[in-house]
Amino acid sequence: MDIHSIKVACSSCNLRELCMPVGLSPDEMSRLDSVISTRKRVKRGSALFNNGDRFSSLYAVRSGFFKTRVTSVDGRDQVTGFQMTGEILGMDGIVNDHHSCDAVALEDAEVCVMPFDRIESLSREFSALQHHVHKIMSREIVRDHGVMLLLGSMRAEERLAAFLLNLVQRLHSRGFSQSELVLRMTREEIGSYLGMKLETVSRTFSKFVEEGIIEVKQRHVQIKDTEALRRLVNPPSGS
Amino acid sequence: MDIHSIKVACSSCNLRELCMPVGLSPDEMSRLDSVISTRKRVKRGSALFNNGDRFSSLYAVRSGFFKTRVTSVDGRDQVTGFQMTGEILGMDGIVNDHHSCDAVALEDAEVCVMPFDRIESLSREFSALQHHVHKIMSREIVRDHGVMLLLGSMRAEERLAAFLLNLVQRLHSRGFSQSELVLRMTREEIGSYLGMKLETVSRTFSKFVEEGIIEVKQRHVQIKDTEALRRLVNPPSGS
DNA sequence: CGGCTCATTGATGCGCTTCAATTAAAGTGG
DNA sequence: CCACTTTAATTGAAGCGCATCAATGAGCCG
């Protein structure tokens, strides 16, 4: 066991509200600790796993920030999500025993490695853990449906507004500001996620700035009028 | 037990390759039979469940055809998928104990009702079933990522070509033709799924007909040049 | 047959992409 | 530490793809 494995314990992790362990007894919790065998560091720009890699584990983001991306046969790619502290990566790999997307760190990151066969065997013992795994996967499905709604029916301004509100809400629930955020991804990555070109992302940011809704300094964004963003996502009534 | 409950048994179901039971022993199979408590008929146009309904069960499509759809606060909706025989509905409901989308039958349909708490308890006994449940949810996640790629990075022709190829492939794996299909959904529903307007769907169909790729007579589609469709989805190299 | 829903097709315009140039920031080596 | 290079972001101008509006046609059913 290397030095990074010390204190790798869900029971003493300050992320337990966000991550896997929920409603477990102290005994169950310590059994879960034994599942989280290792931590793994991932350097900015490198991949936690790639499309085609053999699937073995789920990963809980301990620190840092990831994007996941799928690539079509002809090389186009699409960012399918951004994952922050406490969120789970790797569920795409279960169905075919191989990953079907890339997970790339957008800043130096650390993840908890949770071997999936261990999760499954422990799930057979603890129904609370079992149900939690099901919820995590269901949550991902529901999130994906929301992205489809965004991609299929919203216009550029609405998409970016929804994106900002979503990001800031997730950051807020992790103790950060409701109104300030630092983007960890490029305009191009935002655009890929939102189905628009980087120039459109940039222009839309500028438009929001002109309208006094946000302030932008590079990747630092300050939200000055949350309600205006909400109105953009959900147009009052008649378009 | 009403008459429809007779012979509701996975062990004698000709869909077992497509649906839930995989790699179960005869004993396990008969235990699974006991989970599938009932069948339920759903008339064309009516909902199996709606957004907000309490979640209790997963549903396996026994016959017929469904769409699922999410609705935004301001009333826009997005078709998130079309489900045919052997496919599973309802996984969206696990995370919040309530469904977050509507599942509407596009033709008279019948589903197997699988109470989720029973699935979970049986999953704790049979690891094969447990893993299969995980695979089904993972498959849905992977499918959703594919739809995001389609919505985020493809143009109208590519989207419709991908849609047709996907439909015909799923039908083929159920014993139907590789080249002929009957659309169970309207142009508007196709458009909602693909993020385009019904007029664009219609025009794109017409374009394919002009190019000799397909023949269309109302909802009956005959694919005359599968390779041309494949080339549309995956442009040769340039462009 | 008349009234419905669904589909097709045309004309016009807008939103976003594309191409291109400029600026700003971040990383690199002398 | 400051030139130099590289990457990221902004902004403008032009064009295209798809949406929108509108009218017609085709099936379906009471």
XYZ file of C-alpha atoms (C1' of nucleotides) in Angstrom, chain C residues 2-25:
24
model
C -67.493 15.594 -44.157
C -64.308 16.297 -40.529
C -60.348 14.911 -38.619
C -55.243 14.050 -38.245
C -51.095 13.538 -40.598
C -47.919 14.497 -44.400
C -46.031 17.074 -48.211
C -44.233 21.046 -50.461
C -43.145 25.983 -51.313
C -41.487 30.656 -49.932
C -39.113 33.457 -46.750
C -36.184 34.626 -42.920
C -33.454 33.940 -38.910
C -29.944 31.652 -35.996
C -26.149 29.670 -36.066
C -21.941 28.125 -38.609
C -18.064 29.133 -41.191
C -14.099 31.637 -42.363
C -10.965 34.977 -40.949
C -8.490 38.397 -38.338
C -7.118 40.221 -33.850
C -6.191 40.144 -29.033
C -5.170 38.053 -24.664
C -3.176 34.750 -21.764
